[in-house]
Tab-separated table of C-alpha atoms and ligand atoms in Angstrom:
chain	number	residue	atom	x	y	z
H	1	UNK	CA	22.393	3.642	-11.481
H	2	UNK	CA	20.476	0.987	-9.541
H	3	UNK	CA	16.944	1.674	-8.297
H	4	UNK	CA	15.830	0.985	-4.737
H	5	UNK	CA	12.473	-0.397	-3.762
H	6	UNK	CA	10.224	0.254	-0.800
H	7	UNK	CA	7.236	-1.885	0.120
H	8	UNK	CA	4.960	-2.987	2.951
H	9	UNK	CA	5.475	-6.393	4.585
H	10	UNK	CA	2.128	-6.880	6.325
H	11	UNK	CA	-1.493	-6.183	5.289
H	12	UNK	CA	-0.870	-2.575	4.271
H	13	UNK	CA	-0.996	0.632	6.315
H	14	UNK	CA	2.562	0.093	7.553
H	15	UNK	CA	3.464	3.757	7.070
H	16	UNK	CA	5.075	3.665	3.617
H	17	UNK	CA	3.981	7.229	2.831
H	18	UNK	CA	5.894	8.625	5.780
H	19	UNK	CA	9.083	6.737	4.952
H	20	UNK	CA	9.022	7.599	1.243
H	21	UNK	CA	8.590	11.199	2.294
H	22	UNK	CA	11.559	10.932	4.674
H	23	UNK	CA	13.753	9.207	2.066
H	24	UNK	CA	12.751	11.336	-0.930
H	25	UNK	CA	15.480	13.873	-0.395
H	26	UNK	CA	17.947	11.188	-1.542
H	27	UNK	CA	16.177	10.436	-4.834
H	28	UNK	CA	15.604	12.104	-8.196
H	29	UNK	CA	12.516	10.042	-9.056
H	30	UNK	CA	9.787	8.385	-6.973
H	31	UNK	CA	7.871	5.834	-9.022
H	32	UNK	CA	4.687	4.139	-7.842
H	33	UNK	CA	4.300	0.660	-9.312
H	34	UNK	CA	0.906	-0.877	-8.459
H	35	UNK	CA	-2.477	-0.439	-6.812
H	36	UNK	CA	-4.669	2.601	-7.130
H	37	UNK	CA	-6.862	4.824	-4.984
H	38	UNK	CA	-7.482	1.934	-2.589
H	39	UNK	CA	-4.236	3.164	-1.008
H	40	UNK	CA	-4.057	6.060	1.409
H	41	UNK	CA	-0.509	7.173	2.087
H	42	UNK	CA	-0.474	9.532	5.047
H	43	UNK	CA	2.273	12.140	5.428
H	44	UNK	CA	2.725	14.603	8.281
H	45	UNK	CA	5.077	17.565	8.351
H	46	UNK	CA	5.049	21.150	9.657
H	47	UNK	CA	1.786	20.425	11.490
H	48	UNK	CA	0.043	19.436	8.238
H	49	UNK	CA	-1.430	15.980	7.675
H	50	UNK	CA	-1.940	14.955	4.057
H	51	UNK	CA	-3.299	11.739	2.511
H	52	UNK	CA	-2.199	10.705	-0.987
H	53	UNK	CA	-4.073	8.034	-2.938
H	54	UNK	CA	-2.490	7.624	-6.361
H	55	UNK	CA	0.168	10.322	-6.392
H	56	UNK	CA	3.602	9.145	-5.167
H	57	UNK	CA	4.696	10.292	-1.719
H	58	UNK	CA	7.636	12.326	-3.076
H	59	UNK	CA	5.373	15.087	-4.316
H	60	UNK	CA	6.161	17.429	-1.405
H	61	UNK	CA	9.883	17.532	-2.045
H	62	UNK	CA	10.739	20.346	-4.447
H	63	UNK	CA	13.175	18.478	-6.654
H	64	UNK	CA	11.768	14.974	-6.985
H	65	UNK	CA	9.981	13.801	-10.130
H	66	UNK	CA	6.972	11.630	-9.280
H	67	UNK	CA	5.947	8.965	-11.747
H	68	UNK	CA	2.808	6.844	-11.841
H	69	UNK	CA	3.818	3.570	-13.482
H	70	UNK	CA	2.057	1.216	-15.859
H	71	UNK	CA	1.149	-1.155	-13.015
H	72	UNK	CA	-1.044	1.453	-11.316
H	73	UNK	CA	-4.785	1.843	-11.960
H	74	UNK	CA	-5.973	5.454	-12.046
H	75	UNK	CA	-9.432	6.777	-11.280
H	76	UNK	CA	-9.516	10.214	-12.941
H	77	UNK	CA	-12.214	11.412	-10.517
H	78	UNK	CA	-10.207	10.585	-7.391
H	79	UNK	CA	-7.057	11.815	-9.106
H	80	UNK	CA	-8.643	15.192	-9.851
H	81	UNK	CA	-9.612	15.632	-6.207
H	82	UNK	CA	-6.052	14.726	-5.181
H	83	UNK	CA	-4.704	17.357	-7.567
H	84	UNK	CA	-7.139	19.920	-6.160
H	85	UNK	CA	-6.046	19.029	-2.627
H	86	UNK	CA	-2.461	19.849	-3.584
H	87	UNK	CA	-3.314	23.296	-4.994
H	88	UNK	CA	-2.421	25.094	-1.746
H	89	UNK	CA	1.130	23.710	-1.864
H	90	UNK	CA	1.938	25.445	-5.197
H	91	UNK	CA	3.655	22.426	-6.703
H	92	UNK	CA	4.682	22.699	-10.348
H	93	UNK	CA	2.714	19.551	-11.221
H	94	UNK	CA	3.204	19.422	-15.029
H	95	UNK	CA	6.954	19.294	-14.429
H	96	UNK	CA	6.851	17.068	-11.360
H	97	UNK	CA	4.162	14.475	-11.987
H	98	UNK	CA	4.264	12.063	-14.955
H	99	UNK	CA	1.771	9.387	-15.989
H	100	UNK	CA	2.578	6.167	-17.798
H	101	UNK	CA	0.585	5.764	-21.008
H	102	UNK	CA	0.236	2.081	-20.091
H	103	UNK	CA	-1.483	2.662	-16.729
H	104	UNK	CA	-5.094	1.474	-16.778
H	105	UNK	CA	-8.130	3.678	-16.186
H	106	UNK	CA	-10.754	2.970	-13.544
H	107	UNK	CA	-14.132	3.710	-15.145
H	108	UNK	CA	-17.201	4.676	-13.081
H	109	UNK	CA	-18.673	1.284	-14.022
H	110	UNK	CA	-15.632	-0.481	-12.545
H	111	UNK	CA	-16.559	1.031	-9.185
H	112	UNK	CA	-20.172	-0.100	-9.642
H	113	UNK	CA	-19.023	-3.590	-10.589
H	114	UNK	CA	-16.889	-3.722	-7.444
H	115	UNK	CA	-19.959	-2.855	-5.351
H	116	UNK	CA	-22.140	-5.403	-7.195
H	117	UNK	CA	-19.536	-8.147	-6.840
H	118	UNK	CA	-19.102	-7.531	-3.108
H	119	UNK	CA	-22.865	-7.364	-2.523
H	120	UNK	CA	-23.317	-10.663	-4.391
H	121	UNK	CA	-20.689	-12.351	-2.201
H	122	UNK	CA	-22.689	-11.636	0.969
H	123	UNK	CA	-20.874	-12.939	4.051
H	124	UNK	CA	-17.890	-14.053	1.931
H	125	UNK	CA	-17.138	-10.476	0.878
H	126	UNK	CA	-13.479	-9.403	0.617
H	127	UNK	CA	-14.039	-6.124	2.436
H	128	UNK	CA	-12.873	-4.241	-0.678
H	129	UNK	CA	-12.380	-0.488	-0.524
H	130	UNK	CA	-14.904	-0.414	-3.426
H	131	UNK	CA	-12.683	1.796	-5.556
H	132	UNK	CA	-13.041	-0.443	-8.621
H	133	UNK	CA	-9.605	-2.014	-8.232
H	134	UNK	CA	-10.551	-5.687	-8.814
H	135	UNK	CA	-12.739	-5.083	-11.905
H	136	UNK	CA	-10.102	-2.782	-13.463
H	137	UNK	CA	-7.310	-5.335	-13.070
H	138	UNK	CA	-9.720	-8.004	-14.396
H	139	UNK	CA	-10.202	-5.924	-17.541
H	140	UNK	CA	-6.434	-5.451	-17.765
H	141	UNK	CA	-5.641	-9.177	-17.663
H	142	UNK	CA	-8.778	-9.940	-19.700
H	143	UNK	CA	-7.385	-7.564	-22.360
H	144	UNK	CA	-10.405	-5.290	-22.362
H	145	UNK	CA	-9.090	-2.309	-20.399
H	146	UNK	CA	-8.643	1.324	-21.353
H	147	UNK	CA	-5.278	2.922	-20.702
H	148	UNK	CA	-4.021	6.448	-20.199
H	149	UNK	CA	-2.555	6.400	-23.722
H	150	UNK	CA	-6.012	5.642	-25.154
H	151	UNK	CA	-7.259	9.053	-23.998
H	152	UNK	CA	-5.216	10.522	-26.861
H	153	UNK	CA	-7.003	8.384	-29.495
H	154	UNK	CA	-9.738	9.941	-31.631
H	155	UNK	CA	-12.178	7.096	-30.903
H	156	UNK	CA	-11.636	7.096	-27.117
H	157	UNK	CA	-15.309	7.947	-26.440
H	158	UNK	CA	-16.531	5.004	-28.526
H	159	UNK	CA	-14.112	2.651	-26.794
H	160	UNK	CA	-15.275	3.986	-23.454
H	161	UNK	CA	-18.956	3.458	-24.374
H	162	UNK	CA	-18.396	-0.107	-25.567
H	163	UNK	CA	-16.693	-1.068	-22.298
H	164	UNK	CA	-19.204	0.770	-20.094
H	165	UNK	CA	-22.095	-0.998	-21.848
H	166	UNK	CA	-20.468	-4.357	-21.265
H	167	UNK	CA	-20.088	-3.450	-17.595
H	168	UNK	CA	-23.741	-2.455	-17.325
H	169	UNK	CA	-24.771	-5.890	-18.608
H	170	UNK	CA	-22.471	-7.488	-16.028
H	171	UNK	CA	-23.924	-5.364	-13.211
H	172	UNK	CA	-27.412	-6.521	-14.224
H	173	UNK	CA	-26.169	-10.132	-14.221
H	174	UNK	CA	-25.150	-9.870	-10.541
H	175	UNK	CA	-28.801	-9.305	-9.734
H	176	UNK	CA	-28.203	-7.146	-6.653
H	177	UNK	CA	-29.728	-3.766	-6.059
H	178	UNK	CA	-27.196	-1.038	-6.850
H	179	UNK	CA	-28.539	2.485	-7.269
H	180	UNK	CA	-26.631	4.690	-9.690
H	181	UNK	CA	-26.967	7.546	-12.138
H	182	UNK	CA	-24.520	6.723	-14.910
H	183	UNK	CA	-24.839	9.955	-16.958
H	184	UNK	CA	-23.890	11.916	-13.836
H	185	UNK	CA	-20.926	9.641	-13.083
H	186	UNK	CA	-19.808	9.843	-16.706
H	187	UNK	CA	-19.934	13.619	-16.718
H	188	UNK	CA	-17.724	13.632	-13.641
H	189	UNK	CA	-15.359	11.130	-15.316
H	190	UNK	CA	-14.965	13.098	-18.560
H	191	UNK	CA	-14.544	16.383	-16.655
H	192	UNK	CA	-11.798	14.779	-14.585
H	193	UNK	CA	-10.029	13.539	-17.728
H	194	UNK	CA	-9.445	17.196	-18.635
H	195	UNK	CA	-7.416	17.615	-15.413
H	196	UNK	CA	-5.462	14.478	-16.223
H	197	UNK	CA	-4.649	15.782	-19.706
H	198	UNK	CA	-2.771	18.726	-18.211
H	199	UNK	CA	-0.046	16.320	-17.084
H	200	UNK	CA	2.495	14.634	-19.340
H	201	UNK	CA	1.615	11.140	-20.586
H	202	UNK	CA	4.886	9.305	-21.116
H	203	UNK	CA	6.388	5.978	-22.152
H	204	UNK	CA	7.503	5.476	-18.585
H	205	UNK	CA	9.644	2.362	-19.093
H	206	UNK	CA	11.742	4.314	-21.623
H	207	UNK	CA	11.882	7.311	-19.311
H	208	UNK	CA	13.088	5.183	-16.400
H	209	UNK	CA	15.629	3.256	-18.486
H	210	UNK	CA	17.119	6.529	-19.695
H	211	UNK	CA	17.091	7.944	-16.166
H	212	UNK	CA	18.989	4.904	-14.876
H	213	UNK	CA	21.426	5.174	-17.748
H	214	UNK	CA	21.984	8.870	-16.941
H	215	UNK	CA	22.762	8.124	-13.286
H	216	UNK	CA	19.455	9.291	-11.767
H	217	UNK	CA	18.383	7.694	-8.495
H	218	UNK	CA	14.971	6.031	-8.413
H	219	UNK	CA	12.864	4.879	-5.479
H	220	UNK	CA	10.074	2.466	-6.452
H	221	UNK	CA	7.075	2.910	-4.153
H	222	UNK	CA	4.669	0.072	-3.425
H	223	UNK	CA	1.134	0.261	-2.077
H	224	UNK	CA	-0.806	-2.116	0.230
H	225	UNK	CA	1.320	-4.916	1.711
H	226	UNK	CA	2.863	-8.275	0.862
H	227	UNK	CA	0.106	-10.266	2.584
H	228	UNK	CA	-2.389	-8.610	0.213
H	229	UNK	CA	-0.421	-9.756	-2.884
H	230	UNK	CA	-2.704	-11.515	-5.372
H	231	UNK	CA	-0.297	-14.497	-5.594
H	232	UNK	CA	1.374	-14.676	-2.180
H	233	UNK	CA	-1.174	-13.019	0.090
H	234	UNK	CA	-4.092	-14.516	2.005
H	235	UNK	CA	-6.082	-15.258	-1.166
H	236	UNK	CA	-8.932	-14.545	-1.900
H	237	UNK	CA	-8.798	-11.837	0.783
H	238	UNK	CA	-6.197	-9.836	-1.114
H	239	UNK	CA	-6.015	-6.966	-3.548
H	240	UNK	CA	-5.734	-7.574	-7.298
H	241	UNK	CA	-2.105	-6.618	-7.939
H	242	UNK	CA	1.371	-7.890	-7.116
H	243	UNK	CA	2.319	-5.843	-4.079
H	244	UNK	CA	5.620	-7.740	-3.710
H	245	UNK	CA	9.027	-6.902	-5.226
H	246	UNK	CA	8.281	-8.529	-8.584
H	247	UNK	CA	5.445	-5.997	-8.972
H	248	UNK	CA	8.032	-3.234	-9.255
H	249	UNK	CA	9.543	-4.942	-12.311
H	250	UNK	CA	6.220	-5.508	-14.067
H	251	UNK	CA	4.696	-2.246	-12.827
H	252	UNK	CA	7.534	-0.013	-14.002
H	253	UNK	CA	9.509	-2.017	-16.549
H	254	UNK	CA	12.641	-1.949	-14.386
H	255	UNK	CA	14.649	-5.171	-14.771
H	256	UNK	CA	15.362	-7.237	-11.605
H	257	UNK	CA	19.124	-6.762	-11.983
H	258	UNK	CA	18.610	-2.976	-11.945
H	259	UNK	CA	17.208	-3.022	-8.384
H	260	UNK	CA	19.564	-2.893	-5.398
H	261	UNK	CA	18.120	-2.214	-1.944
H	262	UNK	CA	14.702	-3.541	-0.960
H	263	UNK	CA	13.342	-1.600	2.015
H	264	UNK	CA	10.682	-3.539	3.915
H	265	UNK	CA	8.338	-1.583	6.171
H	266	UNK	CA	6.478	-3.177	9.052
H	267	UNK	CA	4.602	-2.018	12.118
H	268	UNK	CA	5.856	-3.035	15.581
H	269	UNK	CA	2.519	-4.873	15.835
H	270	UNK	CA	0.066	-5.986	13.119
H	271	UNK	CA	-3.114	-4.556	11.610
H	272	UNK	CA	-5.512	-5.635	8.933
H	273	UNK	CA	-8.523	-3.914	7.383
H	274	UNK	CA	-11.242	-5.877	5.594
H	275	UNK	CA	-11.980	-9.594	5.816
H	276	UNK	CA	-9.673	-12.612	5.873
H	277	UNK	CA	-7.556	-14.641	8.275
H	278	UNK	CA	-5.257	-12.843	10.740
H	279	UNK	CA	-3.597	-15.361	13.097
H	280	UNK	CA	-2.365	-12.898	15.746
H	281	UNK	CA	-5.506	-10.753	15.867
H	282	UNK	CA	-6.261	-9.704	19.454
H	283	UNK	CA	-9.966	-9.454	20.231
H	284	UNK	CA	-9.434	-8.187	23.778
H	285	UNK	CA	-8.216	-5.087	25.513
H	286	UNK	CA	-4.716	-5.197	23.984
H	287	UNK	CA	-6.070	-5.024	20.425
H	288	UNK	CA	-8.386	-2.179	21.430
H	289	UNK	CA	-5.481	-0.290	22.992
H	290	UNK	CA	-3.386	-0.646	19.819
H	291	UNK	CA	-6.329	0.632	17.713
H	292	UNK	CA	-6.928	3.594	20.015
H	293	UNK	CA	-3.321	4.640	20.634
H	294	UNK	CA	-2.254	3.915	17.058
H	295	UNK	CA	-5.332	5.670	15.646
H	296	UNK	CA	-5.954	2.586	13.541
H	297	UNK	CA	-8.735	3.798	11.288
H	298	UNK	CA	-8.468	3.548	7.477
H	299	UNK	CA	-7.338	6.758	5.789
H	300	UNK	CA	-9.470	5.876	2.719
H	301	UNK	CA	-12.571	4.230	4.163
H	302	UNK	CA	-12.430	5.287	7.841
H	303	UNK	CA	-12.927	1.633	8.820
H	304	UNK	CA	-11.494	0.483	12.167
H	305	UNK	CA	-8.448	-1.686	11.565
H	306	UNK	CA	-8.218	-5.088	13.235
H	307	UNK	CA	-5.142	-5.174	15.514
H	308	UNK	CA	-2.871	-7.804	17.043
H	309	UNK	CA	0.685	-8.761	17.948
H	310	UNK	CA	3.645	-8.938	15.617
H	311	UNK	CA	3.652	-12.135	13.557
H	312	UNK	CA	7.290	-13.035	12.900
H	313	UNK	CA	6.401	-16.087	10.830
H	314	UNK	CA	4.443	-13.917	8.407
H	315	UNK	CA	7.151	-11.239	8.493
H	316	UNK	CA	9.880	-13.751	7.627
H	317	UNK	CA	7.752	-15.031	4.737
H	318	UNK	CA	7.353	-11.484	3.377
H	319	UNK	CA	11.076	-10.746	3.787
H	320	UNK	CA	11.878	-13.931	1.844
H	321	UNK	CA	9.442	-13.294	-1.042
H	322	UNK	CA	10.664	-9.718	-1.448
H	323	UNK	CA	14.378	-10.202	-0.847
H	324	UNK	CA	14.308	-7.427	1.770
H	325	UNK	CA	17.755	-5.983	2.509
H	326	UNK	CA	16.795	-3.373	5.150
H	327	UNK	CA	13.891	-3.251	7.578
H	328	UNK	CA	12.034	-0.235	8.912
H	329	UNK	CA	9.930	-0.580	12.042
H	330	UNK	CA	6.992	1.786	12.368
H	331	UNK	CA	4.816	2.923	15.256
H	332	UNK	CA	7.071	1.644	18.034
H	333	UNK	CA	5.589	4.447	20.200
H	334	UNK	CA	2.160	2.744	20.123
H	335	UNK	CA	3.527	-0.144	22.210
H	336	UNK	CA	4.541	2.117	25.132
H	337	UNK	CA	2.542	1.354	28.261
H	338	UNK	CA	2.014	-2.413	27.803
H	339	UNK	CA	3.234	-4.515	30.753
H	340	UNK	CA	4.001	-7.439	28.455
H	341	UNK	CA	4.412	-7.644	24.685
H	342	UNK	CA	3.917	-10.777	22.621
H	343	UNK	CA	5.532	-11.869	19.370
H	344	UNK	CA	4.343	-14.887	17.393
H	345	UNK	CA	7.425	-17.003	16.661
H	346	UNK	CA	5.772	-20.193	15.356
H	347	UNK	CA	2.350	-21.661	14.585
H	348	UNK	CA	0.553	-24.662	15.957
H	349	UNK	CA	-0.701	-26.102	12.676
H	350	UNK	CA	-3.170	-28.990	13.032
H	351	UNK	CA	-1.326	-30.155	16.167
H	352	UNK	CA	2.263	-29.738	14.928
H	353	UNK	CA	4.595	-26.791	15.527
H	354	UNK	CA	5.706	-25.131	12.271
H	355	UNK	CA	7.695	-21.991	11.494
H	356	UNK	CA	6.540	-21.234	7.946
H	357	UNK	CA	3.308	-19.872	6.536
H	358	UNK	CA	1.120	-22.763	5.342
H	359	UNK	CA	-1.619	-22.706	2.669
H	360	UNK	CA	-4.437	-22.747	5.265
H	361	UNK	CA	-4.085	-20.096	7.924
H	362	UNK	CA	-7.687	-19.933	9.119
H	363	UNK	CA	-8.194	-20.199	12.914
H	364	UNK	CA	-9.521	-23.773	12.662
H	365	UNK	CA	-6.158	-24.867	11.188
H	366	UNK	CA	-3.700	-22.712	13.012
H	367	UNK	CA	-3.031	-20.931	16.297
H	368	UNK	CA	-0.057	-18.677	17.044
H	369	UNK	CA	2.672	-19.614	19.521
H	370	UNK	CA	3.936	-16.540	21.363
H	371	UNK	CA	7.086	-15.446	23.092
H	372	UNK	CA	6.614	-12.728	25.710
H	373	UNK	CA	8.689	-9.595	26.196
H	374	UNK	CA	8.786	-7.092	29.007
H	375	UNK	CA	7.142	-3.816	27.992
H	376	UNK	CA	8.213	-0.246	28.705
H	377	UNK	CA	6.364	2.807	30.007
H	378	UNK	CA	8.372	5.693	28.541
H	379	UNK	CA	6.835	7.968	25.907
H	380	UNK	CA	9.015	7.601	22.798
H	381	UNK	CA	7.553	10.392	20.712
H	382	UNK	CA	10.216	12.947	21.676
H	383	UNK	CA	13.180	10.579	21.355
H	384	UNK	CA	15.576	11.329	18.540
H	385	UNK	CA	18.293	8.676	18.645
H	386	UNK	CA	18.634	4.962	19.240
H	387	UNK	CA	20.526	5.372	22.516
H	388	UNK	CA	17.542	7.192	24.039
H	389	UNK	CA	15.185	4.228	23.510
H	390	UNK	CA	14.284	2.073	26.542
H	391	UNK	CA	16.276	-1.131	26.788
H	392	UNK	CA	13.106	-3.253	26.637
H	393	UNK	CA	12.456	-1.780	23.177
H	394	UNK	CA	16.011	-2.273	21.963
H	395	UNK	CA	15.777	-5.900	23.178
H	396	UNK	CA	12.544	-6.262	21.163
H	397	UNK	CA	14.169	-4.727	18.054
H	398	UNK	CA	17.310	-6.821	18.322
H	399	UNK	CA	15.313	-10.031	18.816
H	400	UNK	CA	13.409	-9.351	15.562
H	401	UNK	CA	16.617	-8.537	13.686
H	402	UNK	CA	18.229	-11.686	14.938
H	403	UNK	CA	15.289	-13.880	13.949
H	404	UNK	CA	14.986	-12.351	10.486
H	405	UNK	CA	18.694	-11.759	9.877
H	406	UNK	CA	18.049	-8.387	8.250
H	407	UNK	CA	18.985	-5.090	9.971
H	408	UNK	CA	16.309	-2.669	11.205
H	409	UNK	CA	17.625	0.658	9.912
H	410	UNK	CA	14.783	2.994	10.875
H	411	UNK	CA	12.584	3.044	13.969
H	412	UNK	CA	9.618	5.397	13.719
H	413	UNK	CA	8.317	6.869	16.990
H	414	UNK	CA	5.518	9.128	15.730
H	415	UNK	CA	3.756	10.290	12.574
H	416	UNK	CA	5.873	13.392	11.912
H	417	UNK	CA	8.867	13.357	9.553
H	418	UNK	CA	11.009	14.386	12.514
H	419	UNK	CA	9.958	11.420	14.681
H	420	UNK	CA	12.244	9.056	12.774
H	421	UNK	CA	15.279	7.372	14.349
H	422	UNK	CA	17.991	6.314	11.903
H	423	UNK	CA	20.472	3.601	12.902
B	501	LIG	P1	-9.414	-3.664	-2.841
B	501	LIG	O1	-8.007	-3.639	-3.273
B	501	LIG	O2	-9.995	-2.303	-2.629
B	501	LIG	O3	-10.309	-4.502	-3.709
B	501	LIG	O4	-9.471	-4.373	-1.390
B	501	LIG	C1	-9.066	-5.732	-1.217
B	501	LIG	C2	-8.557	-5.947	0.209
B	501	LIG	O5	-7.347	-5.217	0.368
B	501	LIG	C3	-9.496	-5.439	1.301
B	501	LIG	O6	-9.349	-6.266	2.444
B	501	LIG	C4	-8.958	-4.057	1.616
B	501	LIG	O7	-9.287	-3.640	2.911
B	501	LIG	C5	-7.478	-4.291	1.443
B	501	LIG	N1	-6.757	-3.070	1.040
B	501	LIG	C6	-6.742	-2.482	-0.159
B	501	LIG	N2	-5.958	-1.394	-0.151
B	501	LIG	C7	-5.450	-1.297	1.086
B	501	LIG	C8	-4.536	-0.394	1.709
B	501	LIG	O8	-4.013	0.551	1.101
B	501	LIG	N3	-4.267	-0.635	3.017
B	501	LIG	C9	-4.781	-1.690	3.693
B	501	LIG	N4	-5.624	-2.560	3.152
B	501	LIG	C10	-5.956	-2.364	1.857
């Protein structure tokens, strides 16, 4: 049985959590493949709003197995609070939530290192969520990290101490003032490990290979977005993992020829949180309206998201890198009420018109070229099928499809599970 893959095509926050939740009923296994608690996947159903950080978004469906893959980095402290937040839902977690032994652990000192590194960068800071993501992936590729499977080793505490001491020396090297009480943070960390130990640690690549062999359906769930990919994103203003399709292969051990559909999620406009170039960012009233109507505030950090028009050049680039086979457009309802909508269809790059994403996308090198569309006034949030949508919106959707040559299969018109139009 082939697996399917779902990922974000912009700078994250596209609404992946909602769509995984909507699609979960069709899958036996939901497997998260990269990132960590820097993500905040928001789900809304039955009047409840819930934010997941590390746990896959299939956790609310009674039959799905949720798997945290080797490509994910896990902070036991955040994870414990996520588990506690789920208590009221009475989910049989030990039978529904599995952890890869090869997933790396975020230590308290990784979080401190993240803070020290950002402080040392000053104005050039990445705008990290400060969850320790960068330092943990650095230890992974530097071959120093601790993994879930190491928790079972008799000398885990000594290994922990050796790494934490190295981190302390590095924090001192940064020479910035970071206040912390390590014994307190360590107590919290080791307490949280006890919660983690109540869940099965598995050889997840074997588990998934057997599941595919036995005909089980798998949905691979990405976090962040393609433009935050460490290789193909707006480096260095990116996260530290491969958020693109290849990340599902390395982050789960699923071979490329065992993946079929690639679902690409994008917002009807664009947002970005943190620093870095954003060609279609709107600094005026339109951007403010998108932020206000779309409630564009980070679910992890509470930071206001930068907003702007849809960038089709960037979207095409993401579709190409990921091999997207089906598109899903989110938050179409947020665009109701604009007289005119704009879509960036090309860039003016150092005086020449181009239609691909170049190496330098800073404002001094590049300005967007827009095509305008007539807006619509109708409230979409109660609409339940494609025929109900205003014709200005269907023209907008069909223009995007035509440019990208990939069908838009879902149009989301509100945060609730029910506000999802299938085509
Ligand atoms: P980090 O991954 O926390 O180090 O953050 C690196 C960059 O990625 C920053 O600009 C963050 O704002 C951004 N980022 C990380 N995770 C997310 C996410 O889930 N949604 C949107 N942006 C994110």
